[in-house]
PDB file of C-alpha atoms in Angstrom:
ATOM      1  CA  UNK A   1       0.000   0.000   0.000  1.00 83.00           C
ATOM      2  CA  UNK A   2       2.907   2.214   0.847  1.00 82.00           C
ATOM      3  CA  UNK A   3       4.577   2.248  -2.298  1.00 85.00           C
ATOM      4  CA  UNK A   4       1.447   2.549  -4.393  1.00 88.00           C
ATOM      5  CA  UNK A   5       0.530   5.710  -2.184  1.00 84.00           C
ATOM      6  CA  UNK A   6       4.082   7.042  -3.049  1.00 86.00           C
ATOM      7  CA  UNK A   7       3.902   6.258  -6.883  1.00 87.00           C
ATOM      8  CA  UNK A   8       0.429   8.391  -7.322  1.00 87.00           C
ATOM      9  CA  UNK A   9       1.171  10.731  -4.581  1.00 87.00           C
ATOM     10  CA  UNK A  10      -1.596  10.147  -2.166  1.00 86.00           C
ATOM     11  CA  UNK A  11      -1.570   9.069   1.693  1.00 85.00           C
ATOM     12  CA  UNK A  12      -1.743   5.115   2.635  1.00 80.00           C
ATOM     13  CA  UNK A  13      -5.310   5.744   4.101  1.00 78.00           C
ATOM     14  CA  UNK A  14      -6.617   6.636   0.961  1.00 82.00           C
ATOM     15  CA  UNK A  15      -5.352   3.527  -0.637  1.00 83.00           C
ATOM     16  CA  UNK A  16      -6.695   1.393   1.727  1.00 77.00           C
ATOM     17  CA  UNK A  17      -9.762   3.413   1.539  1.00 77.00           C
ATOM     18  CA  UNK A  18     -10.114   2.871  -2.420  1.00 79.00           C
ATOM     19  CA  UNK A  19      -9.258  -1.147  -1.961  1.00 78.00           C
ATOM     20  CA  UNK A  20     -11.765  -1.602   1.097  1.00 73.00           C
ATOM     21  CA  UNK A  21     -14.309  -0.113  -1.277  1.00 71.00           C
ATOM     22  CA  UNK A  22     -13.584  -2.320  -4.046  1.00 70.00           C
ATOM     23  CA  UNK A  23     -12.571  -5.452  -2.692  1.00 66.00           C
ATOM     24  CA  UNK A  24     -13.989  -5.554   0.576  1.00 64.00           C
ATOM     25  CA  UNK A  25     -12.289  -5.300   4.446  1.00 57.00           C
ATOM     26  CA  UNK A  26     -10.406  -8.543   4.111  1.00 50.00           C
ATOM     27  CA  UNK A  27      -9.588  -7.815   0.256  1.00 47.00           C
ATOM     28  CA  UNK A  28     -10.252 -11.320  -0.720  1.00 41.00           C
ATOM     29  CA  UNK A  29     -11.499 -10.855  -4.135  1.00 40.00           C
ATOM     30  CA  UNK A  30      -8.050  -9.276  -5.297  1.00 44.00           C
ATOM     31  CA  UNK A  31      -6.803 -12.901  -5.613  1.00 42.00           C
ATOM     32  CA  UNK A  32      -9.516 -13.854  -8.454  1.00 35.00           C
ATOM     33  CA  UNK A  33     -10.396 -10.913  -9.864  1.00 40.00           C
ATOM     34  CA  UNK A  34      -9.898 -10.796 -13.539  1.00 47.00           C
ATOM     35  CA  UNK A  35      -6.804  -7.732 -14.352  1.00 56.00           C
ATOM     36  CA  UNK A  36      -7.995  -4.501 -15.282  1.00 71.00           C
ATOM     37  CA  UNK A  37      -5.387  -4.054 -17.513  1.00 82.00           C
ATOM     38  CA  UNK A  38      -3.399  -6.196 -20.108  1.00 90.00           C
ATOM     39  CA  UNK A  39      -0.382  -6.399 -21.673  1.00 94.00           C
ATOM     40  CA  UNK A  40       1.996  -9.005 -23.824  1.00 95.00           C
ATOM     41  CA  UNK A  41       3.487 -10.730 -21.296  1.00 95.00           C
ATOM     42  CA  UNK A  42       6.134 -12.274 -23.986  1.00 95.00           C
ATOM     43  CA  UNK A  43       6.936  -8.952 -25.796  1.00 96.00           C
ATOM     44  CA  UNK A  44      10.376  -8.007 -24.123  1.00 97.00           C
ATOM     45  CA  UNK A  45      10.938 -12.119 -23.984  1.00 96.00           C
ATOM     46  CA  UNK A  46      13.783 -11.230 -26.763  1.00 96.00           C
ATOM     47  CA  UNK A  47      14.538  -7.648 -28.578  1.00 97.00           C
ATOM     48  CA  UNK A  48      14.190  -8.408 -31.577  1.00 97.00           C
ATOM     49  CA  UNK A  49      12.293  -5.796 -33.969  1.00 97.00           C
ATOM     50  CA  UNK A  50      12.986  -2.068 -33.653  1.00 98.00           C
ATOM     51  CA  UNK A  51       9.971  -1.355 -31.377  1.00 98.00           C
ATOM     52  CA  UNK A  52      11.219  -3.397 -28.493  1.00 98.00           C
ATOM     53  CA  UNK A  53      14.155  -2.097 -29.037  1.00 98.00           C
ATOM     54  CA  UNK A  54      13.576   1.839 -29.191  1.00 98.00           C
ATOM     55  CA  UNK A  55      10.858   1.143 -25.850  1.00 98.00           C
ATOM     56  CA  UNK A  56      14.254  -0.161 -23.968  1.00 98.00           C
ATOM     57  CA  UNK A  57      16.060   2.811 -25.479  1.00 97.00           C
ATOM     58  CA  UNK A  58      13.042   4.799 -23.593  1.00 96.00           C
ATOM     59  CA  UNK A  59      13.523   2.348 -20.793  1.00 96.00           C
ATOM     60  CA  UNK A  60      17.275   3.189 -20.393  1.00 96.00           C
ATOM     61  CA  UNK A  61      16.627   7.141 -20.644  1.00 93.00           C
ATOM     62  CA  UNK A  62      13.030   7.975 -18.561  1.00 88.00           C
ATOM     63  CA  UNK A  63      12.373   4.796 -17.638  1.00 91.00           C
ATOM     64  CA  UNK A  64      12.302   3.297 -14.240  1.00 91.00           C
ATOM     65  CA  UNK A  65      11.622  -1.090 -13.123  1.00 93.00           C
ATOM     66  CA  UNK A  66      10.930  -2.478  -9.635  1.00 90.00           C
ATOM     67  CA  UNK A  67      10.778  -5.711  -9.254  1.00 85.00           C
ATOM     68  CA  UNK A  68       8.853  -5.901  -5.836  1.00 79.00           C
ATOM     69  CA  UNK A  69       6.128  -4.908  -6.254  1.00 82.00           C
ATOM     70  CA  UNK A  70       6.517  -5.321  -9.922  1.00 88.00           C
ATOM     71  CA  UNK A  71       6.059  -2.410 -11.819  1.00 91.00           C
ATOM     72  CA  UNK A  72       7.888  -0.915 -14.995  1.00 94.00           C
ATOM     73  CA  UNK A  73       7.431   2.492 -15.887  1.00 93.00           C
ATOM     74  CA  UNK A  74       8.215   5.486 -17.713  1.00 95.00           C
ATOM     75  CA  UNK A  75       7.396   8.805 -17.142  1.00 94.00           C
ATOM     76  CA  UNK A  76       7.271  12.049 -19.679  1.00 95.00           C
ATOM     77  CA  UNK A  77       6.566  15.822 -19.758  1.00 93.00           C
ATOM     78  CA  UNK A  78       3.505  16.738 -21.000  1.00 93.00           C
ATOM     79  CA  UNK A  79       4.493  17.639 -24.900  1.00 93.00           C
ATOM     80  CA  UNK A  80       5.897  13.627 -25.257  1.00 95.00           C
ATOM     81  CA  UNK A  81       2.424  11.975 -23.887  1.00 96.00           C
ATOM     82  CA  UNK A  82       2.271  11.139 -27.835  1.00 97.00           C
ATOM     83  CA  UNK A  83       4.949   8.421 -27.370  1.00 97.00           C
ATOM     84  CA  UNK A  84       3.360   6.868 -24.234  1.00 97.00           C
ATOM     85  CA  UNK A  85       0.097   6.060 -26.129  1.00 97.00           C
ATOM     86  CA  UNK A  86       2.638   4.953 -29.222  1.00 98.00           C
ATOM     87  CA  UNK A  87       4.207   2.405 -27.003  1.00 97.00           C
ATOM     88  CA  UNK A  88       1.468   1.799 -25.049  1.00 97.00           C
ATOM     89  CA  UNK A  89      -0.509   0.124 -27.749  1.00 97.00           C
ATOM     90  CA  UNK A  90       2.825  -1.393 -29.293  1.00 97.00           C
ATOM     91  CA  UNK A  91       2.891  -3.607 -26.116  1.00 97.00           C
ATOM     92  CA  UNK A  92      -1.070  -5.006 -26.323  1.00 95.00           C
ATOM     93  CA  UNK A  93      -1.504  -2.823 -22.815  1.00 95.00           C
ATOM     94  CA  UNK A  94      -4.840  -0.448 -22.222  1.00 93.00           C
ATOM     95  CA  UNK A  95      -3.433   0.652 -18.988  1.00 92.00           C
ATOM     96  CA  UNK A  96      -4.216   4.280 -18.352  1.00 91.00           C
ATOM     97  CA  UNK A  97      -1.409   7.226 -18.720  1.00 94.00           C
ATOM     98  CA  UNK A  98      -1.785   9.006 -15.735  1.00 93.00           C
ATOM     99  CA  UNK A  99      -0.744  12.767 -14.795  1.00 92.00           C
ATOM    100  CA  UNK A 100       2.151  12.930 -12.037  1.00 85.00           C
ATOM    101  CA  UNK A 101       2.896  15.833  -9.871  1.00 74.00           C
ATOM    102  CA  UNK A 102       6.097  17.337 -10.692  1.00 70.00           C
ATOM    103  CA  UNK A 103       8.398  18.245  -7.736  1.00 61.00           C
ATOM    104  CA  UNK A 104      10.489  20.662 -10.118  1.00 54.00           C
ATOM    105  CA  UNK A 105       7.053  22.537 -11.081  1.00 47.00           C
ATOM    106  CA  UNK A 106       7.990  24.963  -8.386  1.00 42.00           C
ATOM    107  CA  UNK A 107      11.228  25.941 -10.181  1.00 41.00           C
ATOM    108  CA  UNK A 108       9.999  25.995 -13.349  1.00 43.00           C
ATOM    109  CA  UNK A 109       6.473  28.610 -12.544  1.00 51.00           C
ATOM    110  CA  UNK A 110       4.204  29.253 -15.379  1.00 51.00           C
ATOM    111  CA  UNK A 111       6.722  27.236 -17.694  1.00 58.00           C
ATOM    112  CA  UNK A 112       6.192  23.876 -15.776  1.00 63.00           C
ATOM    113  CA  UNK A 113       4.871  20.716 -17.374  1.00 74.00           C
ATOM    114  CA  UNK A 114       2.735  18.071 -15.970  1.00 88.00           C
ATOM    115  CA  UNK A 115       4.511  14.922 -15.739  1.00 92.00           C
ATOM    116  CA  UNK A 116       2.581  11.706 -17.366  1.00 95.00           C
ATOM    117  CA  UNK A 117       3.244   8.195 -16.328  1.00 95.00           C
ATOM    118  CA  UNK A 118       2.624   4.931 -18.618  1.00 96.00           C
ATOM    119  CA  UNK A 119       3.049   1.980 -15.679  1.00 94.00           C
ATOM    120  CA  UNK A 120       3.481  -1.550 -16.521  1.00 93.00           C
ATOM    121  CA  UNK A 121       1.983  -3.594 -13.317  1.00 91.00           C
ATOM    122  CA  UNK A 122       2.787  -7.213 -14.339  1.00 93.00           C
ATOM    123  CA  UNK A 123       5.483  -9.788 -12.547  1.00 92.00           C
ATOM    124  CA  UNK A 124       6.932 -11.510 -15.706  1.00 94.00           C
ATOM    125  CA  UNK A 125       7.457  -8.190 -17.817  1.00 95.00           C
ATOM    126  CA  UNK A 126       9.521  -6.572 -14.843  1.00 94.00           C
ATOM    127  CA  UNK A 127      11.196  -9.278 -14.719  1.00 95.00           C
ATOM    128  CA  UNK A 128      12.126  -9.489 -18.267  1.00 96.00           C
ATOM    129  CA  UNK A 129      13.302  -5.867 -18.549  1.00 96.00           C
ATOM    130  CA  UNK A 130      15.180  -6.638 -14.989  1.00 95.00           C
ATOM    131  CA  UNK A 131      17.224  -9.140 -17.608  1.00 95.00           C
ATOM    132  CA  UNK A 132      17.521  -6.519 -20.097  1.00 96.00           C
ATOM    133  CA  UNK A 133      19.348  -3.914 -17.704  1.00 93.00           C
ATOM    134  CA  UNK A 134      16.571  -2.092 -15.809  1.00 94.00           C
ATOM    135  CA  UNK A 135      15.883  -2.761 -12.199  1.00 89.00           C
ATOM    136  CA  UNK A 136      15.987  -0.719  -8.815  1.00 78.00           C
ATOM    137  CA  UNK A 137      17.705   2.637  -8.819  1.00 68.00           C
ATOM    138  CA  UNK A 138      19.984   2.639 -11.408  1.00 70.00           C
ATOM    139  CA  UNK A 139      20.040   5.794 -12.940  1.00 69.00           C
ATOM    140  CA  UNK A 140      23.481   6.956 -12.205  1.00 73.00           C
ATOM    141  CA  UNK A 141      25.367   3.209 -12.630  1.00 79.00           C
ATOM    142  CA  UNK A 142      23.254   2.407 -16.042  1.00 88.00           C
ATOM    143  CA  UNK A 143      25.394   0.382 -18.699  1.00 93.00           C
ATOM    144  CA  UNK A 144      25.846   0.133 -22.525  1.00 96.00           C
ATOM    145  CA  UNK A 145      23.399  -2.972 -22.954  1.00 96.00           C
ATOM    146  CA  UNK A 146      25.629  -6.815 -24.210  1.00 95.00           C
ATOM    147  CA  UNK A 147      21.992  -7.627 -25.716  1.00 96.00           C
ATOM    148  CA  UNK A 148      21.805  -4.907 -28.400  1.00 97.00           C
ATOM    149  CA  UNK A 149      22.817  -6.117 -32.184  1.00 97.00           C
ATOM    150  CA  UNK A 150      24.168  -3.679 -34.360  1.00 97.00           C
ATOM    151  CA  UNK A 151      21.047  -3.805 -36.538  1.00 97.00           C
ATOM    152  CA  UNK A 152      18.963  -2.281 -33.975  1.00 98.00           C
ATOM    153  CA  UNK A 153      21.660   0.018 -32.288  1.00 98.00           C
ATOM    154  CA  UNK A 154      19.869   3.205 -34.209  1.00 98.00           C
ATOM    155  CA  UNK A 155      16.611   2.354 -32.894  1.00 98.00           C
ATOM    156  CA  UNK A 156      17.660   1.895 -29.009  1.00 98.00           C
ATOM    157  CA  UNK A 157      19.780   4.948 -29.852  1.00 98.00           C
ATOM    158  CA  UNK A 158      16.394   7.003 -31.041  1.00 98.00           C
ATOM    159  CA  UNK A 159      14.911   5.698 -27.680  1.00 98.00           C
ATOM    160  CA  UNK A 160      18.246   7.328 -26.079  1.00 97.00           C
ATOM    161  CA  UNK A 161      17.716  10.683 -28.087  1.00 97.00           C
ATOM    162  CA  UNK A 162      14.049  11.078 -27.370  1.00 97.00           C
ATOM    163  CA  UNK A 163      13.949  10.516 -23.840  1.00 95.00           C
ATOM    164  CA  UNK A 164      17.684  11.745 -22.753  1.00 94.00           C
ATOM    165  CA  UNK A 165      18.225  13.641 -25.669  1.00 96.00           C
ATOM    166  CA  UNK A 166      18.439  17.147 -27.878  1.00 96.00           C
ATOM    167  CA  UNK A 167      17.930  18.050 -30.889  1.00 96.00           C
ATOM    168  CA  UNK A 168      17.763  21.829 -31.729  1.00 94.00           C
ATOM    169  CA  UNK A 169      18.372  24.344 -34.110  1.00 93.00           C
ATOM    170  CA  UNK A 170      19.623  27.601 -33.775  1.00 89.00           C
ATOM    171  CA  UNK A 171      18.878  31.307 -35.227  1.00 83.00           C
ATOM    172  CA  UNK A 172      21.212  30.487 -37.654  1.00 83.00           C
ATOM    173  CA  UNK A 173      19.552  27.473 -38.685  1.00 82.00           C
ATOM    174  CA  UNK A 174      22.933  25.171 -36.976  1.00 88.00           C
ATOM    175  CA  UNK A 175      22.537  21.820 -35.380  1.00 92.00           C
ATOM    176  CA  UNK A 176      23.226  20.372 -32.556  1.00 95.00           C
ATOM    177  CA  UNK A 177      22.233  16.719 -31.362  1.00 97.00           C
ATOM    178  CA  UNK A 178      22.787  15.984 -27.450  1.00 97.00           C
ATOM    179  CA  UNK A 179      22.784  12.986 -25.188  1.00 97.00           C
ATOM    180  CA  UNK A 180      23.437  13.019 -21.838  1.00 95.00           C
ATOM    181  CA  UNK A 181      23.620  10.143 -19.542  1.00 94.00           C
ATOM    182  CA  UNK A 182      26.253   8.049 -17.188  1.00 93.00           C
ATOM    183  CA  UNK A 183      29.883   7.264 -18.316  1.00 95.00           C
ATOM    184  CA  UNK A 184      29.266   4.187 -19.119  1.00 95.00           C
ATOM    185  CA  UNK A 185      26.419   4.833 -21.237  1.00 96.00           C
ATOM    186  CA  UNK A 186      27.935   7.841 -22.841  1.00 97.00           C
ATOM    187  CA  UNK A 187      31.338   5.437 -23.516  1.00 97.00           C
ATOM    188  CA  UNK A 188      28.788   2.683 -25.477  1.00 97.00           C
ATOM    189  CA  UNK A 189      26.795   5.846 -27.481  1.00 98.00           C
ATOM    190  CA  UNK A 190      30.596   7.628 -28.376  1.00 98.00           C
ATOM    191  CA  UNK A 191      32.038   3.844 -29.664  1.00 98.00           C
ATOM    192  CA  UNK A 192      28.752   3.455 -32.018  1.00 98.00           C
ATOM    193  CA  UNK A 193      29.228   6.540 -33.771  1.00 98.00           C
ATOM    194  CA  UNK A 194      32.909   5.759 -34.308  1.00 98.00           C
ATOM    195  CA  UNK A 195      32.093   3.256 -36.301  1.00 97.00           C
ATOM    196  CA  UNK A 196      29.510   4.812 -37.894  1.00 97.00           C
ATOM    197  CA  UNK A 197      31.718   7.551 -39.008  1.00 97.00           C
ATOM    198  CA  UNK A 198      29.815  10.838 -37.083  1.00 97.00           C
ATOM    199  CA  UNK A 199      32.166  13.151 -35.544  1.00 97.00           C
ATOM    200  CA  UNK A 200      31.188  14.048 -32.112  1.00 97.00           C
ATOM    201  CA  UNK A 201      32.669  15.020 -28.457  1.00 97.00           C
ATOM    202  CA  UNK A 202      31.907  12.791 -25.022  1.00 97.00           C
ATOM    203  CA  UNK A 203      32.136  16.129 -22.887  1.00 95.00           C
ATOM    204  CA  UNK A 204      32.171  16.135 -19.218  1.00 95.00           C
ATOM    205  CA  UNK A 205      31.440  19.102 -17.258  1.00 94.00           C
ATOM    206  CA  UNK A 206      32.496  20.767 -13.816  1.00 92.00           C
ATOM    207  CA  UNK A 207      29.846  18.639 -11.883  1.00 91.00           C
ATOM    208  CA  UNK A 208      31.005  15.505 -13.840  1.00 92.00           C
ATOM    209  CA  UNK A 209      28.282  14.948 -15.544  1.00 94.00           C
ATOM    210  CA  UNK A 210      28.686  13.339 -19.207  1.00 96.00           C
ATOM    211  CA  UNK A 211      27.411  14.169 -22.606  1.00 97.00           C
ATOM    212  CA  UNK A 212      27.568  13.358 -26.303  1.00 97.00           C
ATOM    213  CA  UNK A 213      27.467  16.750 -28.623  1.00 97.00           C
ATOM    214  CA  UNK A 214      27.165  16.283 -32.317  1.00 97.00           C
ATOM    215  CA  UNK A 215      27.722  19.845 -33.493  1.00 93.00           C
ATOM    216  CA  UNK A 216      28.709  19.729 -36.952  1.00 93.00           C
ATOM    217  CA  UNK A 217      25.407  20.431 -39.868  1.00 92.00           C
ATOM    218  CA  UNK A 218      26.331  17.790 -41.552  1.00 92.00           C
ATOM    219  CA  UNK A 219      27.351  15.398 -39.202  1.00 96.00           C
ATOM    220  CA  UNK A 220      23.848  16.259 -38.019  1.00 96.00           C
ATOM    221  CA  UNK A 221      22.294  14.788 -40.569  1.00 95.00           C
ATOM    222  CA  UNK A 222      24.189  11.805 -41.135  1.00 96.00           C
ATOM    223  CA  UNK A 223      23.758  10.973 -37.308  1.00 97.00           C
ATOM    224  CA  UNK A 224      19.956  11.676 -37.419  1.00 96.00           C
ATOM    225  CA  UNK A 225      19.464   9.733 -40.897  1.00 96.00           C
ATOM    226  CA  UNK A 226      20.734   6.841 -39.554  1.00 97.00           C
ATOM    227  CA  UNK A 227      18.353   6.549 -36.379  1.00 98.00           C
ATOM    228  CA  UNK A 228      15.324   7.711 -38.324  1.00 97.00           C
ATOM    229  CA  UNK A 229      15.438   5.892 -41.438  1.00 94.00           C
ATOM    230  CA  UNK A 230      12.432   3.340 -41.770  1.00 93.00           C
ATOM    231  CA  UNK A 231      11.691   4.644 -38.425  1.00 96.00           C
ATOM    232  CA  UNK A 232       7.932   2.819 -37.276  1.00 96.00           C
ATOM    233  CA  UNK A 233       7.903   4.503 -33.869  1.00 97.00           C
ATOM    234  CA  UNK A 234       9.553   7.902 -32.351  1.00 98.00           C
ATOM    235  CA  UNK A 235       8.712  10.906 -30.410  1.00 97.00           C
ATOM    236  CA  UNK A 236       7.007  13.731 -32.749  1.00 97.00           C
ATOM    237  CA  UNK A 237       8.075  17.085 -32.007  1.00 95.00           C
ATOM    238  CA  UNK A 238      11.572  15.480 -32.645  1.00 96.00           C
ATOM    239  CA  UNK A 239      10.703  13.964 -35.274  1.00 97.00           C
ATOM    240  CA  UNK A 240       9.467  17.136 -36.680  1.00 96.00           C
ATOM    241  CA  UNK A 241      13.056  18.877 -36.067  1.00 95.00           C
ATOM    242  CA  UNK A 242      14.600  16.100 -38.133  1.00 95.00           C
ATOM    243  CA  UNK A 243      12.344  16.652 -40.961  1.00 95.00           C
ATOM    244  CA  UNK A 244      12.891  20.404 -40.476  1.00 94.00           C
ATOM    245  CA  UNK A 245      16.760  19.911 -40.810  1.00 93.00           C
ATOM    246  CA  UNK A 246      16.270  18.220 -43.965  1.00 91.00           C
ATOM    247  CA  UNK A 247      14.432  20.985 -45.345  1.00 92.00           C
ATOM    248  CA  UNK A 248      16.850  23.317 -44.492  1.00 92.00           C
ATOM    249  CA  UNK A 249      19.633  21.243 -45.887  1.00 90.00           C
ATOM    250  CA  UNK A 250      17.787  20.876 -49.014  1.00 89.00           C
ATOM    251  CA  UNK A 251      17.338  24.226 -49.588  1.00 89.00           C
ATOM    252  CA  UNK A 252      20.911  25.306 -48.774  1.00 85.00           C
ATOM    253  CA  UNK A 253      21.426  22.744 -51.433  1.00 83.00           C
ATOM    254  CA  UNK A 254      19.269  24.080 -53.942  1.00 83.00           C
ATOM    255  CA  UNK A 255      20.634  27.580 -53.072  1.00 81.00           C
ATOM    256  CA  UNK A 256      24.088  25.891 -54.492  1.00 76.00           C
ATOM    257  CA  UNK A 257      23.065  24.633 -57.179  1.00 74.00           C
ATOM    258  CA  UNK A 258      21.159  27.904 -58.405  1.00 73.00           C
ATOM    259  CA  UNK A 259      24.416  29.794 -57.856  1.00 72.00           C
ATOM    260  CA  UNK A 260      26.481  26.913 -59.580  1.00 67.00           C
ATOM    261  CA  UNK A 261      24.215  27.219 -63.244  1.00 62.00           C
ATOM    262  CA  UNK A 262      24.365  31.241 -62.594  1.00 66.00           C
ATOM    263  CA  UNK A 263      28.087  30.596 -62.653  1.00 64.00           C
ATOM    264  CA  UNK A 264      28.460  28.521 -65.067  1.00 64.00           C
ATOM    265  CA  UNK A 265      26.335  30.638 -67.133  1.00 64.00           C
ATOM    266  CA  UNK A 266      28.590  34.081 -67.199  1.00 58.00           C
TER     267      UNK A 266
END
């Protein structure tokens, strides 16, 4: 009761109001009543399409798995509830996406967004992303997952991007695509885009925390082609800055080409 009051925000006697209500003093009928709420208990079994593996990309960035009392979870501000509902119906669930008080809504004043939580409450699927790399408080120690193949590295990378991630463009119309996370996880993003060929820094700053800038346009666009092409699932407003940086690059292109024939004309 305890740690359900704590994950909606409420006091213990107003959980055990709620469940005396429903289920009686004794709360016997918990044990045979038929779930509320579904979900495929086999889908993170094995990652093995890019929707499992951007979710554990999510999972890795804003997510969050306890495996007493058994609940997986990942939380977003209000202008990403898109990608709950996205992933929500990706994994067969109908659970509801709740709204989450926000203890940093009384930094941020008028500019503050609700926080919105998508909770898995099912034993064998926290226990299958427990395998994967998510379980108890391990925000801070996370790890470049052994399980990822290369051939889904750009979708658990998108996951990365969209929930731990930046990408923005300036007055200017220049690029730049963050990360930040742990060392660790920082040292497994910076080794991937070696070998991908993207230039980029792993920068760590006064407070130690780590980061991944990509700065350069057009190592930009190389970087963000390869995590969005044939794309099936991703977070839309940065999915709309990607197309927007291809627009932009193909009218700097076009601008090139117009000046080249005016060239080659005189």
């Amino acid at each position: 009761v305890s740690d359900i009051a704590k994950d909606f925000g409420v006091t213990n006697s107003t959980i055990y109001t709620r469940l005396n209500r429903r289920y009686g003093p004794l709360g016997k009928e918990r044990a045979v009543n038929k779930r509320k709420y579904t979900v495929d208990e086999s889908f993170f079994e094995i990652i093995d399409t890019q929707e499992k593996a951007y979710i554990m990309g999510w999972f890795y960035s804003d997510g969050s798995n306890s495996v007493s009392p058994n609940i997986a979870k990942i939380d977003v501000a209000e202008d990403s509830v898109d990608i709950l509902i996205k992933i929500r119906e990706v994994i067969g669930s109908n659970a509801r996406i709740i709204p989450m008080k926000n203890s940093a809504n009384s930094y941020a004043g008028e500019n503050a967004q609700m926080l919105y939580r998508l909770g898995i409450y099912n034993k064998k699927v926290s226990k299958q992303i427990a395998a994967l790399g998510i379980c108890g408080n391990v925000t801070y120690t996370r790890t470049w997952p052994e399980w990822l193949s290369e051939d889904l590295e750009p979708h658990f990378i998108r996951g990365l991007i969209d929930g731990d991630g930046c990408i923005s463009i300036g007055k200017k119309k220049g690029f730049t695509i963050s990360y930040y996370g742990t060392k660790m996880m920082c040292e497994g993003f910076s080794k991937v885009l070696s070998k991908i060929g993207v230039d980029h820094r792993h920068k760590i700053d006064k407070n130690g925390h780590h980061s991944i800038r990509i700065m350069k346009q057009a190592e930009c666009v190389k970087f963000a082609v390869y995590i969005y092409n044939d794309a099936t699932i991703y977070l839309n407003r940065k999915h709309d800055k990607y197309l927007e940086i291809k627009t932009i690059m193909e009218d700097k292109e076009q601008k090139r080409a117009q000046k080249s024939d005016s060239l080659a004309m005189v």
